[in-house]
Coordinates of C-alpha atoms in Angstrom, one line a residue:
X1 CA 1.8 -18.9 -15.1
X2 CA 4.9 -17.1 -16.2
X3 CA 5.1 -13.3 -15.4
X4 CA 7.7 -10.6 -15.4
X5 CA 8.2 -8.6 -12.2
X6 CA 9.8 -5.2 -13.0
X7 CA 10.9 -3.4 -9.9
X8 CA 12.2 -5.5 -7.0
X9 CA 11.9 -3.1 -4.1
X10 CA 10.2 -3.9 -0.8
X11 CA 6.9 -4.7 -2.4
X12 CA 8.0 -6.1 -5.8
X13 CA 10.5 -8.6 -4.5
X14 CA 8.1 -10.0 -2.0
X15 CA 5.2 -10.2 -4.5
X16 CA 7.5 -12.2 -6.7
X17 CA 8.4 -14.5 -3.8
X18 CA 4.8 -15.1 -2.9
X19 CA 3.9 -15.9 -6.5
X20 CA 6.8 -18.3 -6.7
X21 CA 5.5 -20.0 -3.5
X22 CA 2.2 -20.4 -5.4
X23 CA 3.9 -22.2 -8.2
X24 CA 4.2 -19.4 -10.7
X25 CA 7.4 -18.5 -12.7
X26 CA 9.0 -15.1 -12.4
X27 CA 11.2 -13.3 -14.8
X28 CA 12.9 -10.7 -12.6
X29 CA 14.2 -7.3 -13.6
X30 CA 15.4 -4.2 -11.7
X31 CA 17.9 -1.5 -12.6
X32 CA 19.8 -2.6 -9.5
X33 CA 21.5 -5.9 -10.6
X34 CA 22.1 -7.2 -7.0
X35 CA 18.4 -7.3 -6.5
X36 CA 17.9 -9.4 -9.6
X37 CA 20.7 -11.7 -8.6
X38 CA 19.1 -12.2 -5.1
X39 CA 15.8 -13.2 -6.6
X40 CA 17.4 -15.4 -9.2
X41 CA 19.1 -17.2 -6.3
X42 CA 15.6 -18.0 -5.0
X43 CA 14.4 -19.5 -8.3
X44 CA 13.5 -16.6 -10.5
X45 CA 14.8 -16.1 -14.1
X46 CA 17.1 -13.1 -14.3
X47 CA 16.8 -10.5 -17.0
X48 CA 19.3 -7.7 -17.6
X49 CA 17.0 -5.3 -19.6
X50 CA 13.4 -4.8 -20.5
X51 CA 14.2 -6.2 -23.9
X52 CA 15.5 -9.4 -22.3
X53 CA 12.4 -9.5 -20.1
X54 CA 10.1 -9.5 -23.2
X55 CA 12.3 -12.2 -24.9
X56 CA 12.0 -14.5 -21.9
X57 CA 8.2 -14.5 -21.8
X58 CA 5.7 -16.4 -23.9
X59 CA 2.7 -14.9 -25.6
X60 CA 0.4 -13.5 -24.2
X61 CA 3.2 -11.9 -22.1
X62 CA 2.4 -10.5 -18.7
X63 CA 4.5 -7.5 -17.5
X64 CA 3.9 -6.5 -13.8
X65 CA 5.4 -3.0 -13.1
X66 CA 6.1 -2.4 -9.4
X67 CA 7.8 1.0 -9.4
X68 CA 7.3 4.4 -7.7
X69 CA 4.5 6.4 -9.2
X70 CA 5.4 9.1 -11.7
X71 CA 8.4 9.2 -14.1
X72 CA 9.8 5.7 -13.2
X73 CA 6.5 4.0 -13.9
X74 CA 5.6 6.2 -16.9
X75 CA 8.9 5.6 -18.7
X76 CA 8.9 1.9 -18.0
X77 CA 5.3 1.4 -19.3
X78 CA 6.1 3.5 -22.4
X79 CA 9.1 1.2 -23.2
X80 CA 7.0 -1.9 -22.6
X81 CA 4.3 -0.7 -24.9
X82 CA 7.0 -0.5 -27.6
X83 CA 8.1 -4.1 -26.8
X84 CA 4.7 -5.7 -26.3
X85 CA 2.6 -7.5 -29.0
X86 CA -1.2 -7.5 -29.3
X87 CA -2.7 -9.5 -26.6
X88 CA 0.0 -8.9 -24.1
X89 CA -0.9 -7.5 -20.6
X90 CA 0.7 -4.6 -18.7
X91 CA 0.0 -4.4 -15.0
X92 CA 0.8 -1.4 -12.8
X93 CA 0.8 -2.6 -9.2
X94 CA 2.3 0.6 -7.7
X95 CA 0.5 3.6 -6.4
X96 CA -0.1 5.5 -9.7
X97 CA -2.6 8.3 -10.0
X98 CA -5.8 6.8 -11.4
X99 CA -6.2 9.3 -14.2
X100 CA -2.8 8.2 -15.5
X101 CA -4.2 4.7 -15.6
X102 CA -7.2 5.8 -17.7
X103 CA -4.8 7.5 -20.2
X104 CA -2.4 4.6 -20.4
X105 CA -5.3 2.1 -20.9
X106 CA -6.5 4.0 -23.9
X107 CA -3.0 4.1 -25.4
X108 CA -2.6 0.3 -24.8
X109 CA -5.9 -0.4 -26.4
X110 CA -4.8 1.4 -29.5
X111 CA -2.0 -1.1 -29.8
X112 CA -4.1 -4.1 -28.9
X113 CA -2.6 -4.4 -25.4
X114 CA -4.5 -5.0 -22.2
X115 CA -3.9 -2.6 -19.2
X116 CA -4.6 -3.5 -15.6
X117 CA -4.1 -1.4 -12.5
X118 CA -3.8 -3.1 -9.2
X119 CA -4.0 -1.1 -6.0
X120 CA -1.9 -3.3 -3.6
X121 CA -2.0 -3.1 0.1
X122 CA 0.0 -5.3 2.5
X123 CA 3.4 -3.6 2.9
X124 CA 6.4 -5.5 4.0
X125 CA 4.1 -8.1 5.7
X126 CA 2.5 -9.2 2.5
X127 CA 4.8 -12.0 1.8
X128 CA 3.4 -14.0 4.7
X129 CA 0.0 -12.3 5.2
X130 CA -0.9 -11.9 1.6
X131 CA -1.9 -8.8 -0.3
X132 CA -5.2 -7.0 -0.4
X133 CA -5.8 -6.0 -4.1
X134 CA -8.2 -3.6 -5.7
X135 CA -8.1 -4.2 -9.5
X136 CA -9.1 -2.2 -12.5
X137 CA -9.4 -3.4 -16.1
X138 CA -11.7 -5.4 -18.3
X139 CA -13.2 -8.5 -16.8
X140 CA -11.9 -11.0 -19.3
X141 CA -8.3 -10.0 -18.8
X142 CA -8.7 -10.1 -15.0
X143 CA -10.3 -13.5 -15.2
X144 CA -7.2 -14.7 -17.2
X145 CA -5.0 -13.4 -14.4
X146 CA -7.0 -14.8 -11.6
X147 CA -4.5 -17.6 -10.7
X148 CA -1.9 -14.9 -10.0
X149 CA -4.2 -12.8 -7.8
X150 CA -5.4 -15.8 -5.9
X151 CA -1.8 -16.8 -5.1
X152 CA -1.1 -13.3 -3.9
X153 CA -4.2 -12.8 -1.8
X154 CA -4.6 -13.7 1.9
X155 CA -7.4 -16.1 1.2
X156 CA -10.4 -16.7 3.6
X157 CA -8.1 -17.0 6.6
X158 CA -9.6 -16.9 10.0
X159 CA -11.8 -13.8 9.5
X160 CA -15.4 -14.4 10.2
X161 CA -17.6 -14.2 7.2
X162 CA -19.8 -11.0 6.9
X163 CA -23.5 -11.8 7.5
X164 CA -25.9 -11.3 4.6
X165 CA -23.3 -11.3 1.9
X166 CA -24.0 -13.2 -1.3
X167 CA -26.0 -10.8 -3.5
X168 CA -25.9 -11.1 -7.3
X169 CA -23.7 -7.9 -7.7
X170 CA -21.1 -8.9 -5.2
X171 CA -17.6 -10.1 -6.1
X172 CA -17.1 -13.4 -4.3
X173 CA -13.4 -12.9 -4.5
X174 CA -13.7 -10.0 -1.9
X175 CA -13.7 -12.6 0.9
X176 CA -10.3 -13.9 -0.4
X177 CA -8.8 -10.4 -0.3
X178 CA -9.2 -9.0 -3.9
X179 CA -11.8 -7.5 -6.1
X180 CA -12.5 -6.4 -9.6
X181 CA -13.2 -2.7 -8.8
X182 CA -14.3 -1.7 -12.3
X183 CA -12.7 -0.3 -15.5
X184 CA -9.1 0.9 -15.9
X185 CA -8.2 3.4 -13.1
X186 CA -10.8 2.2 -10.6
X187 CA -8.4 -0.1 -8.8
X188 CA -5.9 2.7 -8.1
X189 CA -8.8 5.0 -7.2
X190 CA -10.1 2.6 -4.6
X191 CA -6.6 2.2 -3.2
X192 CA -6.1 5.9 -3.2
X193 CA -9.2 6.5 -1.0
X194 CA -8.0 3.5 1.1
X195 CA -4.8 5.4 1.8
X196 CA -6.6 8.6 2.5
X197 CA -8.7 6.7 5.2
X198 CA -5.4 5.3 6.5
X199 CA -4.1 8.8 7.0
X200 CA -7.2 9.6 9.1
X201 CA -7.0 6.4 11.2
X202 CA -3.4 6.9 11.9
X203 CA -3.9 10.6 12.9
X204 CA -6.6 9.6 15.3
X205 CA -4.3 7.1 17.1
X206 CA -1.5 9.6 17.0
X207 CA -3.5 12.4 18.6
X208 CA -5.1 10.1 21.2
X209 CA -1.7 8.8 22.4
X210 CA -0.4 12.3 22.4
X211 CA -3.2 13.3 24.8
X212 CA -2.5 10.3 27.0
X213 CA 1.2 11.1 27.1
X214 CA 0.5 14.8 27.9
X215 CA -1.6 13.9 31.0
X216 CA 1.6 13.9 33.1
X217 CA 2.4 17.5 32.1
X218 CA 3.6 19.9 34.7
X219 CA 1.1 22.4 33.2
X220 CA -1.8 20.5 34.8
X221 CA -2.8 20.6 38.5
X222 CA -0.8 18.1 40.4
X223 CA -3.8 16.0 41.5
X224 CA -4.9 15.7 37.8
X225 CA -1.7 14.4 36.5
X226 CA -1.5 10.7 35.5
X227 CA 1.8 9.0 34.5
X228 CA 0.2 6.6 32.1
X229 CA 1.9 3.5 30.6
X230 CA 1.3 3.9 26.9
X231 CA 2.6 0.4 26.2
X232 CA 0.0 -1.2 28.4
X233 CA -2.8 1.0 27.0
X234 CA -1.9 0.1 23.5
X235 CA -1.8 -3.6 24.4
X236 CA -5.1 -3.7 26.3
X237 CA -6.9 -1.8 23.5
X238 CA -5.7 -4.5 21.1
X239 CA -7.7 -7.1 23.0
X240 CA -11.5 -6.8 22.7
X241 CA -11.6 -3.0 22.2
X242 CA -13.8 -1.5 19.5
X243 CA -10.7 0.5 18.2
X244 CA -8.5 -2.6 17.8
X245 CA -6.8 -2.8 14.3
X246 CA -3.6 -3.8 12.6
X247 CA -2.5 -0.1 12.9
X248 CA -3.0 -0.4 16.7
X249 CA -1.0 -3.7 16.6
X250 CA 1.9 -1.8 15.0
X251 CA 1.5 1.0 17.5
X252 CA 1.8 -1.4 20.4
X253 CA 4.8 -3.0 18.9
X254 CA 6.6 0.4 18.4
X255 CA 5.7 1.5 22.0
X256 CA 6.9 -1.8 23.5
X257 CA 10.2 -1.3 21.8
X258 CA 10.6 2.3 23.0
X259 CA 7.8 4.2 24.7
X260 CA 9.4 7.5 23.9
X261 CA 9.9 6.6 20.2
X262 CA 13.3 8.2 20.2
X263 CA 14.4 6.8 16.8
X264 CA 11.8 8.9 15.1
X265 CA 12.0 12.7 14.5
X266 CA 8.3 13.0 13.8
X267 CA 8.7 14.7 10.4
X268 CA 6.1 12.6 8.6
X269 CA 6.3 11.9 4.9
X270 CA 3.3 11.4 2.6
X271 CA 3.2 9.3 -0.5
X272 CA 0.8 11.4 -2.6
X273 CA -2.4 9.4 -2.3
X274 CA -3.7 11.5 0.6
X275 CA -3.3 14.6 -1.5
X276 CA -5.1 12.9 -4.4
X277 CA -7.9 11.7 -2.2
X278 CA -8.6 15.3 -1.1
X279 CA -8.5 16.4 -4.8
X280 CA -11.1 13.8 -5.6
X281 CA -13.3 15.0 -2.7
X282 CA -13.1 18.5 -4.0
X283 CA -14.0 17.4 -7.5
X284 CA -17.0 15.5 -6.1
X285 CA -17.9 18.2 -3.6
X286 CA -17.7 15.7 -0.8
X287 CA -16.8 17.1 2.6
X288 CA -13.7 15.3 4.0
X289 CA -12.9 17.0 7.2
X290 CA -10.9 14.2 8.9
X291 CA -8.9 13.1 5.8
X292 CA -7.9 16.7 4.9
X293 CA -6.9 17.5 8.5
X294 CA -4.8 14.3 8.6
X295 CA -3.0 15.3 5.4
X296 CA -2.3 18.9 6.6
X297 CA -1.1 17.5 10.0
X298 CA 1.7 15.7 8.1
X299 CA 2.6 19.0 6.4
X300 CA 2.7 20.7 9.8
X301 CA 4.9 17.9 11.2
X302 CA 7.8 19.1 9.1
X303 CA 7.8 22.4 10.8
X304 CA 6.7 21.7 14.4
X305 CA 6.7 18.0 15.6
X306 CA 4.8 16.3 18.4
X307 CA 4.9 12.9 20.1
X308 CA 1.9 12.0 17.9
X309 CA 3.9 12.7 14.8
X310 CA 6.6 10.3 16.0
X311 CA 3.9 7.7 16.4
X312 CA 2.7 8.3 12.8
X313 CA 6.3 7.7 11.6
X314 CA 6.5 4.6 13.7
X315 CA 3.3 3.2 12.2
X316 CA 4.4 4.0 8.7
X317 CA 7.7 2.2 9.3
X318 CA 5.9 -0.7 10.9
X319 CA 3.6 -1.5 8.0
X320 CA 5.6 -0.4 5.0
X321 CA 9.2 0.2 6.0
X322 CA 8.7 3.9 5.1
X323 CA 11.4 6.3 6.3
X324 CA 10.9 9.8 7.5
X325 CA 11.5 13.0 5.5
X326 CA 15.3 13.7 5.1
X327 CA 16.7 15.7 8.0

């Protein structure tokens, strides 16, 4: 299939590369020409403008927008709606607020366009590991795009199959790493909650390792002090422990490089989805103690930092290349 990738940052460029590895053709565009030239050197077709992107696609055209949520995505999709023809498909694979997807889908439908939102997880590792995708939109459009999603997804891999799956209402593609979550907006909603949970998991690891590190404190009785090796603890927990995870893998990697995490200030950024998840919890009257505490801990880190905050920054850098708040 031939698809436009609009936005060639950390995620967009690697998604394009993975699709090309799967035999698909990419029309590449970014406001930064060197990024376009780099991908063109790897086999993509370069485009110098959104108008040129549209001209280099065949009907029904597929536009994949991979830009930061907010004005960059909003303005780009607005322009594409003016360039697109009935039957064309606009995909937002970034981290947009799900209510924006619902609004955009209605506007696209009025013009005969199809709108798809893809909550995409995989970070800078997705090129080789594949991307977990939570997809919103109408079923027929998603089915037509399935070859793209299958090429991007991790596939069955080596993960053991879940016992008792196979019910009539289950999406069999879940075992490959992607699902049709529901109508427009549902993909980004599921990804939003995914990121809220991610905040909570990361905070639990950060606080736990902070407690381990603090056990050598001079404030404790001398016979109760332990000088614990955090690198070894992270490593042993990776192997057979009930709290093993990819986040713990990244923690072990960061600590092995520098147990004191000196390169990080501990001023932890947030991307918005944690905030939106708490808003959704409030709208639904669902108690979310852990997730809200994890979000507020990030706010606090910008005033008073801890070792645990440095670990949060290290994990964020590990899975997504995310940098800290400006100093």
